[in-house]
Coordinates of C-alpha atoms in Angstrom, one line a residue:
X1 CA -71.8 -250.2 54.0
X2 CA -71.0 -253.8 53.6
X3 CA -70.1 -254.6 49.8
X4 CA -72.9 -257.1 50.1
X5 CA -75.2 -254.3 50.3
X6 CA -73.7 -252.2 48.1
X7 CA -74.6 -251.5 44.4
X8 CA -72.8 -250.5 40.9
X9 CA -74.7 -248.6 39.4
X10 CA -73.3 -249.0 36.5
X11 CA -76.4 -248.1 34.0
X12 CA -76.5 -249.6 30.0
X13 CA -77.8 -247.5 27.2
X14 CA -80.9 -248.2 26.6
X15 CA -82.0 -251.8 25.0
X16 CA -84.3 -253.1 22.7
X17 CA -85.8 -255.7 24.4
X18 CA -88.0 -257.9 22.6
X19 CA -91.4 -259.4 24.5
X20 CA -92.1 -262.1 22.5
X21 CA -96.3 -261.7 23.2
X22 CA -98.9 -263.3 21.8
X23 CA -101.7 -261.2 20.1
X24 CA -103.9 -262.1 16.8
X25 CA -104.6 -259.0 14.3
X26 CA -107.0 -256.1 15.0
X27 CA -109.5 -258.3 12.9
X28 CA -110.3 -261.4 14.2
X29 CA -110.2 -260.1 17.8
X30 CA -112.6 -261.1 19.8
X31 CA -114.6 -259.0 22.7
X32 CA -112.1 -260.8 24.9
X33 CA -109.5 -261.2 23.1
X34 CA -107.3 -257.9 24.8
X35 CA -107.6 -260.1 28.3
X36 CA -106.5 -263.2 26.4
X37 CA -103.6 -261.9 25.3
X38 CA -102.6 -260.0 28.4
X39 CA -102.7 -263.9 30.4
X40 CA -100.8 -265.4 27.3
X41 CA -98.0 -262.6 27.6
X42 CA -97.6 -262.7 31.2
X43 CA -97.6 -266.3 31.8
X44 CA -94.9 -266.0 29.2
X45 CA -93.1 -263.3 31.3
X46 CA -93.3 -265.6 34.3
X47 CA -91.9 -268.3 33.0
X48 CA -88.4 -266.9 33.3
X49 CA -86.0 -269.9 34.5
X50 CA -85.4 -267.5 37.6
X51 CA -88.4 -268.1 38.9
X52 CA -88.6 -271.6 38.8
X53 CA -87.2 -272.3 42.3
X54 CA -89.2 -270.1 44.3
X55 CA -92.7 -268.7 44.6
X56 CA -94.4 -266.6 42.1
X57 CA -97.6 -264.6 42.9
X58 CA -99.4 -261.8 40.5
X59 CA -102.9 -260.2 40.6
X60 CA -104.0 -257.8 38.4
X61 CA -107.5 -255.9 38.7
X62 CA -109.5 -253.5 37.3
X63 CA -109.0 -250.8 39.8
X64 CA -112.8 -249.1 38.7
X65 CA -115.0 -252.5 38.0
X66 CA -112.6 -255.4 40.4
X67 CA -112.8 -257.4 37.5
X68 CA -109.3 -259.6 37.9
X69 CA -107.2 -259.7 34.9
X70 CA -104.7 -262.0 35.5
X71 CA -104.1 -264.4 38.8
X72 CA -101.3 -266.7 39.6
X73 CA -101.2 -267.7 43.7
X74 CA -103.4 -264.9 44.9
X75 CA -103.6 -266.3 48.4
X76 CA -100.5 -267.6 48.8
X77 CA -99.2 -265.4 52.1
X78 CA -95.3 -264.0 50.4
X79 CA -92.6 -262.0 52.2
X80 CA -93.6 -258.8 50.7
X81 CA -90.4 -256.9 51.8
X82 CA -91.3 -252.6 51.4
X83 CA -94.5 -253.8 50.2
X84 CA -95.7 -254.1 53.7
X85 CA -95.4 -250.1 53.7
X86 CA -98.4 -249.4 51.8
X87 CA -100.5 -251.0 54.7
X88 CA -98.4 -249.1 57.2
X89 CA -98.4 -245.9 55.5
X90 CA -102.0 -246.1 54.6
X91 CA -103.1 -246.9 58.4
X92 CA -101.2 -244.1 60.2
X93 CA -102.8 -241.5 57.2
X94 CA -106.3 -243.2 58.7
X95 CA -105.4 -243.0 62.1
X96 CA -103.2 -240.0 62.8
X97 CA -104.6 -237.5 59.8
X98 CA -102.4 -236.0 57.5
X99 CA -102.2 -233.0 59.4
X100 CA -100.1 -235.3 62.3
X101 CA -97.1 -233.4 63.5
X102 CA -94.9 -235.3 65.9
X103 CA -93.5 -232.5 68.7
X104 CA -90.5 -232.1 70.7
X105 CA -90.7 -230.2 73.9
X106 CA -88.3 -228.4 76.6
X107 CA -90.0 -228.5 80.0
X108 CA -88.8 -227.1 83.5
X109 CA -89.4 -228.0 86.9
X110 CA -88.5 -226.1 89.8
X111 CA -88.1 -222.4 90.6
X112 CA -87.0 -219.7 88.2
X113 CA -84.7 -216.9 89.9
X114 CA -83.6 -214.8 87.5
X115 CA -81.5 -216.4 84.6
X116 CA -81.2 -219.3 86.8
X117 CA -83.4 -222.0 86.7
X118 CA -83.4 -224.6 90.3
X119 CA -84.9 -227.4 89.5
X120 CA -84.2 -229.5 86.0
X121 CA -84.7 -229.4 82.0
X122 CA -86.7 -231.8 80.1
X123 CA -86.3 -232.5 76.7
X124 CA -89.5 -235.1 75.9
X125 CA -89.3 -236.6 72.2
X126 CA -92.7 -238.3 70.8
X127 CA -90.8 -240.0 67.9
X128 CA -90.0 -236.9 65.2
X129 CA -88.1 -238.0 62.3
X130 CA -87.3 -234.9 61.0
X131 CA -85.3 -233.8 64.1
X132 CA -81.8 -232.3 62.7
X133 CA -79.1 -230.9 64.6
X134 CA -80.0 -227.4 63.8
X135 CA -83.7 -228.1 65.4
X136 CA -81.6 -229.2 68.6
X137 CA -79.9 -225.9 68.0
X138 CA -82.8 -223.6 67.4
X139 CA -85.0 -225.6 70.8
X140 CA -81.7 -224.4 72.7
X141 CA -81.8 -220.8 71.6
X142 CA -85.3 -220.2 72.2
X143 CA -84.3 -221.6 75.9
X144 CA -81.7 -219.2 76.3
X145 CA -83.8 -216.5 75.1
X146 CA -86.2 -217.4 77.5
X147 CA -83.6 -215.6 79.7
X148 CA -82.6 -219.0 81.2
X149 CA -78.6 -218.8 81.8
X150 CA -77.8 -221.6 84.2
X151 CA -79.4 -225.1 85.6
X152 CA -78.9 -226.0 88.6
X153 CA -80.5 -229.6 88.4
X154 CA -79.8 -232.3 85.0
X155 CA -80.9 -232.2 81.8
X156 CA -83.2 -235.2 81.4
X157 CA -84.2 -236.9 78.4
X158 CA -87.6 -237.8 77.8
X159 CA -88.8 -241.0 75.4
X160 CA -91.4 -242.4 77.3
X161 CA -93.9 -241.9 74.4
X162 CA -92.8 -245.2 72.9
X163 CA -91.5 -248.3 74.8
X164 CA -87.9 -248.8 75.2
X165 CA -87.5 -251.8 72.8
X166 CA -85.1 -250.2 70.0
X167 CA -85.3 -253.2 67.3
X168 CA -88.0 -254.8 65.6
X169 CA -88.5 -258.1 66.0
X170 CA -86.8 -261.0 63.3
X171 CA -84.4 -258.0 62.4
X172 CA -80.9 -259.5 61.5
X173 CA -78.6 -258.4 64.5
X174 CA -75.6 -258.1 61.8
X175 CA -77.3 -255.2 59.9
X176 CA -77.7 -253.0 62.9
X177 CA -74.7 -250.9 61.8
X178 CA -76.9 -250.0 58.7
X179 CA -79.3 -247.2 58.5
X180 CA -82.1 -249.1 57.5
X181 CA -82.2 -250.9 60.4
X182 CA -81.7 -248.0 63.0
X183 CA -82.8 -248.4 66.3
X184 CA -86.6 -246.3 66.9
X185 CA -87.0 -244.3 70.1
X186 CA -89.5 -241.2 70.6
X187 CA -86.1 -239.2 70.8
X188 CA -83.8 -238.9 67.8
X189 CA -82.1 -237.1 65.2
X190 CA -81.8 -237.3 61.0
X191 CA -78.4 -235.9 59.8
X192 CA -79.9 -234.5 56.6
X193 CA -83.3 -234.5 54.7
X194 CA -83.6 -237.7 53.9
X195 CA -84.3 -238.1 57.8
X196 CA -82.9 -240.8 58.1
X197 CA -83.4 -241.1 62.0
X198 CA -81.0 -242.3 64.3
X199 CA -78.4 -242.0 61.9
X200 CA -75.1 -239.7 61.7
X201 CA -73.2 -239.0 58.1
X202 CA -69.1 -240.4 58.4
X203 CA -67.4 -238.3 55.9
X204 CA -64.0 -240.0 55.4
X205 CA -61.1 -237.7 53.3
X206 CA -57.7 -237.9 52.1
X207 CA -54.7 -237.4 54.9
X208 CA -51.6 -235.1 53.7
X209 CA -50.0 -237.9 52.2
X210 CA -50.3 -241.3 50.6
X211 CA -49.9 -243.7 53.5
X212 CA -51.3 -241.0 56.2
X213 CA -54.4 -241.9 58.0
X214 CA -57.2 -240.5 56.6
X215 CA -59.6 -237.7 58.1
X216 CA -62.7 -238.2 59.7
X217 CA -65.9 -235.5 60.4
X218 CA -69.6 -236.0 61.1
X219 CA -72.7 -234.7 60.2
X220 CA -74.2 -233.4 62.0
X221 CA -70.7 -232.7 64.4
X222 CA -70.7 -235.1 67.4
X223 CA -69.0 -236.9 69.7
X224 CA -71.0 -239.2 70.4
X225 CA -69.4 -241.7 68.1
X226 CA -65.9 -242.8 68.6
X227 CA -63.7 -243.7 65.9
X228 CA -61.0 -246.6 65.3
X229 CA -59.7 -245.2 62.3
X230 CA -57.5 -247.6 60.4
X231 CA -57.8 -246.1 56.7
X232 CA -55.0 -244.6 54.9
X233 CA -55.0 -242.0 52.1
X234 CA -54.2 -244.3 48.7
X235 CA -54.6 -244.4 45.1
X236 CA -58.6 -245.8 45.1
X237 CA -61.3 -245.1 47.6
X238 CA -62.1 -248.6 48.7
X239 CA -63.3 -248.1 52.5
X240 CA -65.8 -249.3 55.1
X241 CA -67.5 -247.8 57.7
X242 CA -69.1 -249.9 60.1
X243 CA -70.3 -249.4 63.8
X244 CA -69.5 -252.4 66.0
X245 CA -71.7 -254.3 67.3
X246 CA -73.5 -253.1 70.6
X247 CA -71.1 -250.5 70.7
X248 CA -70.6 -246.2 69.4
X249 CA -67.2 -247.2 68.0
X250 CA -67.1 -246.8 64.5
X251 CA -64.6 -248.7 62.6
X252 CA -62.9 -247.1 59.2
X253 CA -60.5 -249.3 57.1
X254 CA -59.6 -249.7 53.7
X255 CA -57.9 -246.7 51.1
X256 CA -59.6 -243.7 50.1
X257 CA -58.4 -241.2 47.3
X258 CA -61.5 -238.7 47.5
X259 CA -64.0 -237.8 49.5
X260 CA -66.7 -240.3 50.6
X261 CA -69.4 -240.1 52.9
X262 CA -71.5 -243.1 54.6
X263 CA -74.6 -243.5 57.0
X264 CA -74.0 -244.8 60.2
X265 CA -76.3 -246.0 63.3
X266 CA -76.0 -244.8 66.8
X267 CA -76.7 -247.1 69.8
X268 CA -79.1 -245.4 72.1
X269 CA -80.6 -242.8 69.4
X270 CA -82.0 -241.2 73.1
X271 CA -78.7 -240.6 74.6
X272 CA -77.7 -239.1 70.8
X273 CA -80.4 -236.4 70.8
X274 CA -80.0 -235.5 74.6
X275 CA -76.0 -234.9 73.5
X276 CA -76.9 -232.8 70.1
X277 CA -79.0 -230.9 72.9
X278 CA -77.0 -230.6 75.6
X279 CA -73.5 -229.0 73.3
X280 CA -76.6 -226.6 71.7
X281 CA -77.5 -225.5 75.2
X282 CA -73.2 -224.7 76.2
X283 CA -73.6 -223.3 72.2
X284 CA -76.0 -220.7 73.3
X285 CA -74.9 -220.1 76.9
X286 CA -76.7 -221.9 79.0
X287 CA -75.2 -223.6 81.4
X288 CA -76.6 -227.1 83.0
X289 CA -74.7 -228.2 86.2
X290 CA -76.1 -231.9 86.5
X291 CA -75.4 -234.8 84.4
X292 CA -77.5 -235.9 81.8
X293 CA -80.2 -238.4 82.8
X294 CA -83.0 -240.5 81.6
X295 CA -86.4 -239.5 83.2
X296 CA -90.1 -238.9 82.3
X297 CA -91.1 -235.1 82.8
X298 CA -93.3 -235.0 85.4
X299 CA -96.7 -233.5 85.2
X300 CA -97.0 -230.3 85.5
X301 CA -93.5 -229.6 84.0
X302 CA -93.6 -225.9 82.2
X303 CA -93.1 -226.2 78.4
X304 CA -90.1 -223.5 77.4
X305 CA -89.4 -224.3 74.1
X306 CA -91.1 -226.7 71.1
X307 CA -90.9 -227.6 67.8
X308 CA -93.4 -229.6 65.6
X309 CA -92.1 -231.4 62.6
X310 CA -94.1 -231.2 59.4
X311 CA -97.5 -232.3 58.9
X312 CA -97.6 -236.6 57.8
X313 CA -98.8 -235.3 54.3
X314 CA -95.4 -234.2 53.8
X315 CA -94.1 -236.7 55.4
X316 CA -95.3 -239.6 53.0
X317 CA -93.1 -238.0 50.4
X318 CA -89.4 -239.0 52.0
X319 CA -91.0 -242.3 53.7
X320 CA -92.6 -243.6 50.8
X321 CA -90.4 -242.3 47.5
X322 CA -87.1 -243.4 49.8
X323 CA -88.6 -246.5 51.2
X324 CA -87.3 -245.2 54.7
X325 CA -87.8 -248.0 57.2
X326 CA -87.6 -245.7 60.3
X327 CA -90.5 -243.7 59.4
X328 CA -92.6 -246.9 59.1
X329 CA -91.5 -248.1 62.6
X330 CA -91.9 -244.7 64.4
X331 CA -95.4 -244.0 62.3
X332 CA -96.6 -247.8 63.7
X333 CA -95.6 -246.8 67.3
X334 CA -97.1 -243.6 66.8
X335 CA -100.1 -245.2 65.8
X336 CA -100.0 -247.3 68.5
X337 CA -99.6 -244.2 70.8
X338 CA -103.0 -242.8 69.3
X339 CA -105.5 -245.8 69.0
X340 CA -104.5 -247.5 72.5
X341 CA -102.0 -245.3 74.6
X342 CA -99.3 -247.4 74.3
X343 CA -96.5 -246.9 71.9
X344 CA -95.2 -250.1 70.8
X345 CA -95.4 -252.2 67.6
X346 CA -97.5 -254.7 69.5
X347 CA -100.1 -251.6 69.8
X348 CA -99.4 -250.5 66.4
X349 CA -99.4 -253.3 64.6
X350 CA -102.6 -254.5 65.8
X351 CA -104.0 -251.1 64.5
X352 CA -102.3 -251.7 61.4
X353 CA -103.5 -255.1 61.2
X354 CA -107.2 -254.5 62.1
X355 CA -107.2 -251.3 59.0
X356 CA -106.0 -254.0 56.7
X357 CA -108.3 -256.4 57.2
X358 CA -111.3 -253.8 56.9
X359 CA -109.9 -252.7 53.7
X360 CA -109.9 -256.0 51.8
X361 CA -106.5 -257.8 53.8
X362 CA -108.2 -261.1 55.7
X363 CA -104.6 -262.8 55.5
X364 CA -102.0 -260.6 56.4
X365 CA -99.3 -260.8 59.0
X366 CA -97.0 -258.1 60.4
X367 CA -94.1 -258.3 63.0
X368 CA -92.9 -254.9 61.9
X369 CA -94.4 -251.8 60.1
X370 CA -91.4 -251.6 57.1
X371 CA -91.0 -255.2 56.0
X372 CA -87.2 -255.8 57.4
X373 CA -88.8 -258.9 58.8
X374 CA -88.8 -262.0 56.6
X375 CA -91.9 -263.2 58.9
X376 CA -94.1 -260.5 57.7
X377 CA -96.4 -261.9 55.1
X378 CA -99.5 -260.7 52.8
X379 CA -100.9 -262.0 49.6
X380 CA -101.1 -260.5 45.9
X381 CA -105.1 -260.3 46.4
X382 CA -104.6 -258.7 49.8
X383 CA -102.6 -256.0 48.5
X384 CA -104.5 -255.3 45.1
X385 CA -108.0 -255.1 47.7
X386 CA -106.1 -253.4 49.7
X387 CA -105.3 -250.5 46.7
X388 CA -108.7 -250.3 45.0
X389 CA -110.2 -249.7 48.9
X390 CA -107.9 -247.2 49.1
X391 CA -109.5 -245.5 45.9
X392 CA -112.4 -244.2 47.7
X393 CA -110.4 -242.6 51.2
X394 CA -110.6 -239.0 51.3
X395 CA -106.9 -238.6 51.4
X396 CA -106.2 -241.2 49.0
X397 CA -104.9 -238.1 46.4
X398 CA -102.3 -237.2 48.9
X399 CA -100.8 -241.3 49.6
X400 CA -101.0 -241.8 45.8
X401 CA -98.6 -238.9 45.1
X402 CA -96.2 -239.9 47.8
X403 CA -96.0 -243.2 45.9
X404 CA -92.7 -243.8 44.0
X405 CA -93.4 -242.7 39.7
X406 CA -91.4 -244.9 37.2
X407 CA -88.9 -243.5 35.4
X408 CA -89.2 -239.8 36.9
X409 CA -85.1 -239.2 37.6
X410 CA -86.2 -236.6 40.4
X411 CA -85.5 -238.7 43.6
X412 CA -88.6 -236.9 45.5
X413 CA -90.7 -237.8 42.6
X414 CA -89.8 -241.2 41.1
X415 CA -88.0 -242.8 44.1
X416 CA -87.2 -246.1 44.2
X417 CA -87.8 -246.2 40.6
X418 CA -86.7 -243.2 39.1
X419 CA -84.2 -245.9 37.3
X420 CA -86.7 -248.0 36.0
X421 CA -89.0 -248.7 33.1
X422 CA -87.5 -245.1 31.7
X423 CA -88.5 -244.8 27.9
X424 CA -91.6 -247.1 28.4
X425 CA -95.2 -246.8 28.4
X426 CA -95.0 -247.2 31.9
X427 CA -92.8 -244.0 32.8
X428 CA -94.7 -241.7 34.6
X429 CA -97.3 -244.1 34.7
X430 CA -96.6 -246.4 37.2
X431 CA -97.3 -245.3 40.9
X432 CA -96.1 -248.1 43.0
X433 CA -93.8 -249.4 46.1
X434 CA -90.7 -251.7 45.4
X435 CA -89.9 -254.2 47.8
X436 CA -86.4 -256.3 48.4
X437 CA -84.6 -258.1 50.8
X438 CA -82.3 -261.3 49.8
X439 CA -84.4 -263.7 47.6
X440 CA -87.6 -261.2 47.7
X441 CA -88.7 -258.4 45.7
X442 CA -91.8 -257.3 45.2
X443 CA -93.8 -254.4 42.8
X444 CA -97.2 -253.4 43.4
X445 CA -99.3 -250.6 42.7
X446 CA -101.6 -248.6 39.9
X447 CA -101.0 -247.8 36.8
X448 CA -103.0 -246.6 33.3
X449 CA -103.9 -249.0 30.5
X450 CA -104.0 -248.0 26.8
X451 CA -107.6 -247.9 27.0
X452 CA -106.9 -245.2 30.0
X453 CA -108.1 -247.6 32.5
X454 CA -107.5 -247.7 35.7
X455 CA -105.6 -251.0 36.8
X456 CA -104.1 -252.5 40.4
X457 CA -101.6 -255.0 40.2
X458 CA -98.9 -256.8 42.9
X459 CA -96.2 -258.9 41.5
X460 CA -94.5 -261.0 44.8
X461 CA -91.5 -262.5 43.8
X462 CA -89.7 -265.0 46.6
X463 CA -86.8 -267.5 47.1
X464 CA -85.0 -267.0 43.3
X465 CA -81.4 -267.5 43.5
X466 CA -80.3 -266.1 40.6
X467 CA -80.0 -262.5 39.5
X468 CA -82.3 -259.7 40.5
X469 CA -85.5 -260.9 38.6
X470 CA -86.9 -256.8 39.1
X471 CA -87.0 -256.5 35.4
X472 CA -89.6 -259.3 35.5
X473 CA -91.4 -256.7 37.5
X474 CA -91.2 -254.2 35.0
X475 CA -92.0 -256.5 31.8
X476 CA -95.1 -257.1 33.6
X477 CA -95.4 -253.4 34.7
X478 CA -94.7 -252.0 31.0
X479 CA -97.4 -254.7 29.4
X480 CA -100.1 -253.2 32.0
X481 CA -99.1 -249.4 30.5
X482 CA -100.0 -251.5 26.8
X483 CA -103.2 -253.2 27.3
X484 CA -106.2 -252.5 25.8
X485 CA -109.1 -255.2 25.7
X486 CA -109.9 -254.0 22.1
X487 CA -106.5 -253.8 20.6
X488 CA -103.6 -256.0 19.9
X489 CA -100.5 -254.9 22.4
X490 CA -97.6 -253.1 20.4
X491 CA -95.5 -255.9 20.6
X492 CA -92.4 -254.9 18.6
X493 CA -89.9 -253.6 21.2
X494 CA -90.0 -251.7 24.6
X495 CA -87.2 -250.3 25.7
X496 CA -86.1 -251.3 29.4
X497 CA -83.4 -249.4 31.4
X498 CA -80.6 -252.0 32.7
X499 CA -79.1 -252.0 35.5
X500 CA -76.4 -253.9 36.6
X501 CA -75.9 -255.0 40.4
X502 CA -72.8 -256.5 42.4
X503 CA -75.8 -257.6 44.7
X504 CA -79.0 -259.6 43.3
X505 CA -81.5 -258.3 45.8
X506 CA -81.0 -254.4 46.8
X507 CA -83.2 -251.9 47.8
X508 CA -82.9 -248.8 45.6
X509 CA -83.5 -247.0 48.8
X510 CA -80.7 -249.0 50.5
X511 CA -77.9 -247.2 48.1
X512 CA -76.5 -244.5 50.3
X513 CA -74.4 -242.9 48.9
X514 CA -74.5 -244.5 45.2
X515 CA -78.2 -243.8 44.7
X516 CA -80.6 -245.7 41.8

């Protein structure tokens, strides 16, 4: 990954920090005076010299009454970055159920004589995730113990569930080599259980000898990829791995002393899964004698083999605590697919859209369903509507676990920030979905006062050009934990975890392999 997305995560001890807050003693408080001095402290939070260049916006609610707390640019539309997720991930839990399974299928046409099969194989994807290499392996055994031995016709690959555009629209052409912006088709394949689809894992190791190239493998093995490999074995690892541009060559330079591993697109995630496929079918002994095509199964086609990935309630936990931008894209397709027949964001967004505006969004825009786009724009009230509707949904349970927990260090628990506000009252506390891109972050979500009441908040950060201003984001997060409306805040110390960044604006999610 470029070393512009790339983060030390070099983490401090723990640090007294002091939050200079305003608060009057226990006595002379008034009925208001808890809400008075939440305002005071985080207009004095905001008023960071960071911000002053860009475009602040906060809203914090009652998440029980509505009541807003504090307000600064409610309406003012933002780039929200991830933030745009919790629309997405709320509308395909709406629309698809939590019980939605995507399913790959193996179909025949033709006549069956024997072990041999005259006619062609189908392999139709409608968008699965989750799809590994050993899934490819285990649709191709169950073919071969169908007691199919040899094809006379092609193996044809299936993804006419979704539309054929691979990228989403305002996406920046130079980070297609990333895996966060991979490109979304009906058929693809995760290398491990992040599911990060459409990608493969470049392991890069030490040659026999300083000086000597190093050595290349794949997860999961392919050849798909090709590989200009221009590292040698040295003292430091100090490498990049980048696929060129419009291209499945893979370039590797640099030194590298131990083992390192980095994610890496394909081009044509189709053509990927139909060649994972195909070397699982020669694996177990099958045998297909055409080439391997591109074709819609026809009707009528006999299913031989499927797989169904895991229900979208277990889903939500890997797309939402890993911010995982291909899940967004392929749920907004999906929900496309479901609401008008069509799978394509156009489809899916407008579903998206519409489910947004009838829970409490009437300014929202979205020209993708993950927030890579820096035209995709929503407002602090928007969102905090958005998250006391949800409240009352009958899987709302379910979306609210799957939401990133401060401070929890388990990566399937605390997510994108299991490095953040550890030590505070707000560890374990906050639920909420982080949000970055260059110049943009953004933390909303819920989270429990002192008083025990339930509060909503967004914070929208955009254009700084400074330093990472995500610990403004957690000052704010951390005073929400403290308030009570009958109490002065503890306004001593709270302790903030530091972390220090070669990059100002990174997604925790984005740090593959150096996680948050």
């Amino acid at each position: 990954m470029r070393s512009s997305r790339r983060t030390t995560i070099s983490v401090s001890a723990l640090l007294l920090v002091g939050l200079a807050w305003s608060s009057a003693p226990a006595s002379a408080l008034e009925p208001t005076s808890g809400v008075t001095d939440l305002v005071k402290d985080i207009d004095q939070i905001l008023s960071d010299a960071r911000l002053a260049p860009g475009r602040t916006g906060v809203v914090v609610k009652s998440a029980a009454s509505g009541e807003k707390l504090y307000s600064q640019d409610p309406d003012k539309i933002l780039t929200p970055a991830s933030n745009a997720k919790l629309v997405t991930s709320a509308a395909a839990v709406d629309s698809l159920g939590l019980d939605y399974r995507f399913t790959t299928s193996v179909l025949s046409t033709g006549r069956r004589a024997g072990s041999v099969l005259t006619g062609n194989l189908y392999l139709k994807g409608t968008g699965d995730p989750t799809m590994l290499g050993a899934d490819y392996d285990a649709l191709a055994a169950r073919v071969a113990a169908s007691g199919i031995k040899v094809v006379t016709g092609k193996l044809a690959a299936d993804d006419t569930w979704f539309d054929s555009v691979p990228l989403g629209t305002d996406w920046a052409w130079d980070d297609e080599p990333y895996y966060y912006s991979a490109q979304i088709s009906a058929l693809t394949a995760s290398p491990d259980t992040d599911y990060d689809a459409g990608t493969v894992i470049v392991s890069v190791s030490p040659g026999d000898a300083a000086g000597k190239p190093v050595k290349v493998s794949t997860t999961p093995e392919t050849g798909y990829l090709k590989f200009d490999n221009r590292a040698t074995t040295g003292a430091e690892t100090n490498v990049t791995i980048e696929r060129q541009h419009s291209t499945n060559t893979v370039l590797i330079t640099g030194t590298v002393a131990e083992k390192y591993d980095d994610w890496v697109t394909v081009d044509d995630p189709t053509g990927y899964a139909a060649s994972l496929f195909r070397k699982a079918l020669s694996k177990h002994g099958v045998r297909v004698l055409g080439t391997t095509a591109r074709e819609a199964a026809p009707a009528g086609a006999t299913t031989v083999a499927s797989h169904d990935s895991m229900p979208l309630s277990e889903l939500l936990i890997p797309f939402m605590k890993l911010s995982n931008n291909m899940h967004a894209e392929i749920l907004t397709k999906a929900i496309g697919r479901k609401v008008s027949g069509a799978g394509t964001w156009s489809a899916g967004l407008a579903a998206v859209t519409s489910f947004g505006q009838a829970n409490g969004m009437p300014a929202l825009r979205m020209r993708d369903g993950s927030g890579l786009s820096r035209v995709d724009g929503l407002t602090p009230d928007g969102i905090t509507n958005l998250l006391t509707a949800l409240r009352a949904k009958p899987w709302f349970s379910t979306w609210y676990d799957a939401l990133p927990i401060a401070g929890d260090p388990d990566r399937m628990v605390g997510g994108t920030l299991r490095s953040r506000m550890r030590g505070t009252p707000a560890a374990g506390n906050v639920h909420g979905k982080t949000g970055s891109l260059t110049g943009v972050t953004s933390l909303s979500g819920y989270v429990t006062s002192a008083d025990n009441e339930p509060l909503v908040f967004s914070v929208m950060l955009n254009q700084f050009l400074s330093a990472s201003p995500k610990d403004i984001e957690d000052k704010i997060a951390i005073r929400l934990a403290q308030f009570s409306r009958t109490a002065p805040a503890d306004v001593a110390t709270v302790q903030l975890r530091q972390v220090q960044q070669d990059s100002a604006d990174v997604e925790c999610s984005w740090l593959k392999p150096a996680e948050c």
